Rosetta silent file (secondary structure, phi, psi, omega in degrees, C-alpha in Angstrom):
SEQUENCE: XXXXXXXXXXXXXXXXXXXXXXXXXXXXXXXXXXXXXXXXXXXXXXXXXXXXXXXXXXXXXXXXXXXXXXXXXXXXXXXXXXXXXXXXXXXXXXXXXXXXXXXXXXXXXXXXXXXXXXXXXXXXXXXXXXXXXXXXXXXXXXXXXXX
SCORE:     score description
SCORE:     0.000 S_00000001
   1 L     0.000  113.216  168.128   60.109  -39.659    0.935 S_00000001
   2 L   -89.443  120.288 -177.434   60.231  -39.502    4.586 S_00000001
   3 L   -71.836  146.575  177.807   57.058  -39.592    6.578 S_00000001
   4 L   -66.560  173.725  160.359   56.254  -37.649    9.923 S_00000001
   5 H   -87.443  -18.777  163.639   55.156  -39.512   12.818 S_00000001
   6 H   -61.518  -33.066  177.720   51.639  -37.478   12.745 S_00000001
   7 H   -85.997  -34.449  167.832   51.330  -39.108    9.447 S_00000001
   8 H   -58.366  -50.535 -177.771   51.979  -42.807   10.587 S_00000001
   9 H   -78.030   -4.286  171.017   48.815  -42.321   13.311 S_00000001
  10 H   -47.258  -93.781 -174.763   46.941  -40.544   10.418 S_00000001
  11 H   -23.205  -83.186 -146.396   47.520  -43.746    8.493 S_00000001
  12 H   -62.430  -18.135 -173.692   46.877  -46.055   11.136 S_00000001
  13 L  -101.926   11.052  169.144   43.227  -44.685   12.603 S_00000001
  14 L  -105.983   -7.405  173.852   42.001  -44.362    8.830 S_00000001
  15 L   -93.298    1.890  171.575   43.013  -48.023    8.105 S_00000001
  16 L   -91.738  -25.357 -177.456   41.353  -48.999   11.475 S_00000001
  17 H   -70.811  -75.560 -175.061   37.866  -46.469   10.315 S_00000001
  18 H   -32.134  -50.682 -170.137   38.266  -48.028    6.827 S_00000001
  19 H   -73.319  -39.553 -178.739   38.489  -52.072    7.973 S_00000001
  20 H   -60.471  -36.969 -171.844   35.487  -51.277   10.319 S_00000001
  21 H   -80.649  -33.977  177.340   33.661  -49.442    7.761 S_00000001
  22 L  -108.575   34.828  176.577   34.166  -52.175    5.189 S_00000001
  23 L  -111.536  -56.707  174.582   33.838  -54.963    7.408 S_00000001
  24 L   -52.879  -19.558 -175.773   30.243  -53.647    8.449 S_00000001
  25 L  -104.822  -46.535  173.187   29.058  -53.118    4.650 S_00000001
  26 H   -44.221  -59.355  172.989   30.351  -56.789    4.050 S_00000001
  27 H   -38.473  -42.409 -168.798   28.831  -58.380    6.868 S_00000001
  28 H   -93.447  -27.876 -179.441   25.683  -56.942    5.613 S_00000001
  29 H  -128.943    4.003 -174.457   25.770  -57.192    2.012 S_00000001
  30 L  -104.399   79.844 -170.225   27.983  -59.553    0.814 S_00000001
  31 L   -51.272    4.551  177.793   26.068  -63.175    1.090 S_00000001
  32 L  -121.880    4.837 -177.861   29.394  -65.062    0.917 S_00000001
  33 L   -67.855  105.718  165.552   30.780  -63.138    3.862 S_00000001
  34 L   -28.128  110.032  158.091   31.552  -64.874    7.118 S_00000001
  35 L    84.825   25.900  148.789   28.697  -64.178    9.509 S_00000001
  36 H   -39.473  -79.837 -153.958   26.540  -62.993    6.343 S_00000001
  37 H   -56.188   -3.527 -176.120   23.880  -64.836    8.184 S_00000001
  38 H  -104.763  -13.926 -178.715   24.002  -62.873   11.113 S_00000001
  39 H  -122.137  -58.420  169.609   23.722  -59.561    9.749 S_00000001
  40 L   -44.054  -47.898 -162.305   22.568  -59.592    5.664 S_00000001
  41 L   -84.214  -18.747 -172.179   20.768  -62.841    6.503 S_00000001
  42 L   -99.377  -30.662 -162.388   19.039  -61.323    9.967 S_00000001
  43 L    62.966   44.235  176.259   18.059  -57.779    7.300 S_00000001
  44 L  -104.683  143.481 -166.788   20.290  -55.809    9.138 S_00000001
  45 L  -122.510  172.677 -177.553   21.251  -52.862    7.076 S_00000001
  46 E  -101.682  115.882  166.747   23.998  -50.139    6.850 S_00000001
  47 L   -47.233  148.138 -155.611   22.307  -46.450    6.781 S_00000001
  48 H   -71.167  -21.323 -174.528   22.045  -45.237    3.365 S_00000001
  49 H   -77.093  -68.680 -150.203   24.457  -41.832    4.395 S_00000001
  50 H   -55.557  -41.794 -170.986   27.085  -44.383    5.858 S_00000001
  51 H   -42.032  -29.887  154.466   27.085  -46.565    2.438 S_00000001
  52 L  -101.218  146.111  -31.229   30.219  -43.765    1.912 S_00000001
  53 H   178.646  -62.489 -151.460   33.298  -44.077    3.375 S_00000001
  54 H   -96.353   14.865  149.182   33.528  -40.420    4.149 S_00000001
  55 H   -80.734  -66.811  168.141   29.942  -39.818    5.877 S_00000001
  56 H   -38.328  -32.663  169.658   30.930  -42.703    8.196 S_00000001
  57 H   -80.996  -37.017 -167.426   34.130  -40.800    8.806 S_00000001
  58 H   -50.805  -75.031 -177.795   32.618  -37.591    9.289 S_00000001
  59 H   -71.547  -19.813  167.652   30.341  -39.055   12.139 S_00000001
  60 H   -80.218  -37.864 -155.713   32.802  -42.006   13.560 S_00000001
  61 L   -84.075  -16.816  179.194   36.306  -40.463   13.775 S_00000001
  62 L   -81.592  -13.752 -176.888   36.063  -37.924   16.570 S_00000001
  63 L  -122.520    4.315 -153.724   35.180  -41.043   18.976 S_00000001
  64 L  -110.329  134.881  167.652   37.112  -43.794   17.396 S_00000001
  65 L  -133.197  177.077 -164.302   40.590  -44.949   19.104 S_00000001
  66 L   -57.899  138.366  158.774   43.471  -48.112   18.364 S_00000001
  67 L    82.325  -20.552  151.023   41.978  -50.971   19.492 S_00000001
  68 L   -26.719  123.404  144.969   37.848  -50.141   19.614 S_00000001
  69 E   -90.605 -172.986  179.363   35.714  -51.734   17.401 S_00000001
  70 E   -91.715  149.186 -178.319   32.343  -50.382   15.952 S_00000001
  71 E  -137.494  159.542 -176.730   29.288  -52.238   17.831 S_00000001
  72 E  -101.075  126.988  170.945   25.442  -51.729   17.285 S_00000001
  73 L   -74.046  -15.968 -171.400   24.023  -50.722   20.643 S_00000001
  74 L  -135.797   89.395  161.343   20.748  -52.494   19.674 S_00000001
  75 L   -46.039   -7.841  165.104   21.528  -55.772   17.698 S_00000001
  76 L   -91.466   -0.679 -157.261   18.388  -55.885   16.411 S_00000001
  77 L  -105.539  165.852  176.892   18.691  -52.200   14.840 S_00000001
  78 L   -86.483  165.516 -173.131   20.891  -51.359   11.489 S_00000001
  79 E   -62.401  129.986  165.892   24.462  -49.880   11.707 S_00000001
  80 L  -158.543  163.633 -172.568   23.572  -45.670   12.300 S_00000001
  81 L   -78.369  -39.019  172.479   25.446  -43.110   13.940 S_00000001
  82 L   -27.759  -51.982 -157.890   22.123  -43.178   16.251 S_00000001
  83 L  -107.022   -2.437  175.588   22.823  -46.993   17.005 S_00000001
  84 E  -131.418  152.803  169.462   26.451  -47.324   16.965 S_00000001
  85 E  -126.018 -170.994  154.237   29.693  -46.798   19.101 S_00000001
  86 E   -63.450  137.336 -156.927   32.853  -47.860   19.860 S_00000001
  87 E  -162.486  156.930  151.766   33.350  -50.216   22.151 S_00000001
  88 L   -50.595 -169.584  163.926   36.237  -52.733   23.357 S_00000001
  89 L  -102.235  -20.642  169.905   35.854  -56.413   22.731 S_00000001
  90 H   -72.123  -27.284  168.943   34.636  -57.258   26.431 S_00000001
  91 H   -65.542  -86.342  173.197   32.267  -54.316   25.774 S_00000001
  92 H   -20.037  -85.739  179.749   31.400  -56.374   22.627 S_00000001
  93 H   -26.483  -49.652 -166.935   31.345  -60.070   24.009 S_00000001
  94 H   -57.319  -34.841 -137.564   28.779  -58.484   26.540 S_00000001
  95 L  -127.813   28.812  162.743   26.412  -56.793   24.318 S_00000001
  96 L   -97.218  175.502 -178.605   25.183  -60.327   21.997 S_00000001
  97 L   -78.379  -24.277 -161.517   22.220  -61.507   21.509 S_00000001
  98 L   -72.654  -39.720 -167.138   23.141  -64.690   23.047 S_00000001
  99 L   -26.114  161.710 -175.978   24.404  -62.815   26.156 S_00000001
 100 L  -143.046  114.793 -175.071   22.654  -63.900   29.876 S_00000001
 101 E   -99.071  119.119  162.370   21.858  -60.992   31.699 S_00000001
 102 E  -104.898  135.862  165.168   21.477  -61.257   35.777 S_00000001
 103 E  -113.359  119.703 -164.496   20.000  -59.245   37.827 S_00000001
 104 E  -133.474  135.223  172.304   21.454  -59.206   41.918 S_00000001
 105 L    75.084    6.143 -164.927   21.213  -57.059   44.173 S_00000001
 106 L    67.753   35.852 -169.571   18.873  -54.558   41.493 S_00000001
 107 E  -144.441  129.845 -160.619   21.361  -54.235   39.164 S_00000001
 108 E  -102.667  138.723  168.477   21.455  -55.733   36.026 S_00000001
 109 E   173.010  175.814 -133.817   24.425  -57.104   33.726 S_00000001
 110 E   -82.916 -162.732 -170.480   25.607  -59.628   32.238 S_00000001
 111 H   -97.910  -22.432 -177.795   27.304  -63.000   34.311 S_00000001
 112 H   -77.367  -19.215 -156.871   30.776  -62.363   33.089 S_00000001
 113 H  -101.063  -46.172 -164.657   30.494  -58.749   34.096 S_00000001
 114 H   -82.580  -29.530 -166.049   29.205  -59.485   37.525 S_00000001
 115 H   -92.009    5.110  161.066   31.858  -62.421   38.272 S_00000001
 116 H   -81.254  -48.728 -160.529   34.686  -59.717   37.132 S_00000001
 117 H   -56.292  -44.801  178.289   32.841  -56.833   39.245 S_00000001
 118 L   -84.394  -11.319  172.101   32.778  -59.549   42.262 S_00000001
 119 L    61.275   69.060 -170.879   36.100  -60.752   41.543 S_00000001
 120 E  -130.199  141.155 -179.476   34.859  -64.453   41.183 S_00000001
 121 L   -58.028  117.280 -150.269   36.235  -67.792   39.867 S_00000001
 122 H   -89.493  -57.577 -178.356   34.728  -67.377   36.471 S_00000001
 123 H   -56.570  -30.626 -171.303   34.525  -71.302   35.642 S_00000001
 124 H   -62.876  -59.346  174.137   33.474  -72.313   39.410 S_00000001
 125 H   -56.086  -80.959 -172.370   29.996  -70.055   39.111 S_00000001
 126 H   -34.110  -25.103  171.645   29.401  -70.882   35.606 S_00000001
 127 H   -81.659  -54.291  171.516   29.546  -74.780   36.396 S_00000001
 128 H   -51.998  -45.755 -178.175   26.974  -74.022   39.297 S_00000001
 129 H   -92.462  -14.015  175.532   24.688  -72.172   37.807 S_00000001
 130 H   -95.671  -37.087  147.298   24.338  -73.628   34.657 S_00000001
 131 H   -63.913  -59.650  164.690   25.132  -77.061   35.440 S_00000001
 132 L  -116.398   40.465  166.743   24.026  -77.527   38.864 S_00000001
 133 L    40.133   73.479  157.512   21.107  -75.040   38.870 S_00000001
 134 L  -105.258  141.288  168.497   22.206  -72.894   41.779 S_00000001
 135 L   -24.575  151.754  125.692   20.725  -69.474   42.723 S_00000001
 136 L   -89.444   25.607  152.200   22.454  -66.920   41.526 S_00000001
 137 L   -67.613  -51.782 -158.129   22.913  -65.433   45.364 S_00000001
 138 H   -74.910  -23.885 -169.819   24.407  -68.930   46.388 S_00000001
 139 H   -61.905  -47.155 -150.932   26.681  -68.731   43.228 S_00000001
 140 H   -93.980   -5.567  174.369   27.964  -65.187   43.777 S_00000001
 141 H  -109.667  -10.968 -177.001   28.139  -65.758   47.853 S_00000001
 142 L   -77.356  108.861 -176.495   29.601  -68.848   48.076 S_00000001
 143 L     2.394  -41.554  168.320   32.949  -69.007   49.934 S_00000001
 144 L   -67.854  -15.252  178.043   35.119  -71.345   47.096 S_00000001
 145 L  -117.617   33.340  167.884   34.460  -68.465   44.496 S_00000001
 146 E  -116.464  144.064 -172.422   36.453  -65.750   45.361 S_00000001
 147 L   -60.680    0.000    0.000   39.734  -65.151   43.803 S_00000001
């Protein structure tokens, strides 16, 4: 049987929908799951419409593209079409709980976002301010941390 090429990207965004969909119902309900503890063990749940496959598609697949994963806009909230989107993985990294949000200039985001935005030596600032407890003005103006 020979396949189309319409049928190969078929294939490929429902086995990227699928791994997402059952990597989020693991994560949540499976207690032997890597990083159980962060989502099952935290009582973060999957909406009860989503627990199928094809309700999750219904509401995911018109936004989902190769390389996106699904992310909870509110880590403290359960997986819903309300709370979740697609996102990159820098979009991701950004968006933890752990994340350290600065605010400079009266705009807030996180310090990896601002030393890409300023086009800054990402280890030199991160050694200042966290090591030797520098502003972050003197971090982000000082002369050695541009690229």
């Amino acid at each position: 049987m020979i396949r189309s090429k319409s049928y190969y990207r078929w294939e490929e965004e429902f086995r990227g929908l699928h791994n997402s969909w059952f990597g989020m119902n693991r994560r949540c309900y499976n207690p032997r799951a890597p990083f159980y503890a962060d989502y099952g063990g935290r009582n973060i749940k999957v909406d009860e419409r989503w627990r199928d496959f094809q309700n999750f598609l219904v509401d995911m697949r018109s936004t989902w593209k190769k390389g996106l994963t699904l992310e909870r806009i509110d880590n403290n909230k359960d997986y819903s079409k309300e709370n979740c989107r697609w996102a990159t993985r820098q979009e991701q990294a950004n968006n933890r709980r752990s994340s350290r949000f600065i605010t400079y200039n009266g705009e807030t985001k996180t310090l990896e976002t601002w030393i890409k935005t300023l086009g800054l030596k990402s280890n030199n600032v991160r050694q200042q301010f966290y090591c030797y407890k520098w502003s972050i003005e003197k971090c982000f103006t000082h002369k050695k941390n541009f690229i």
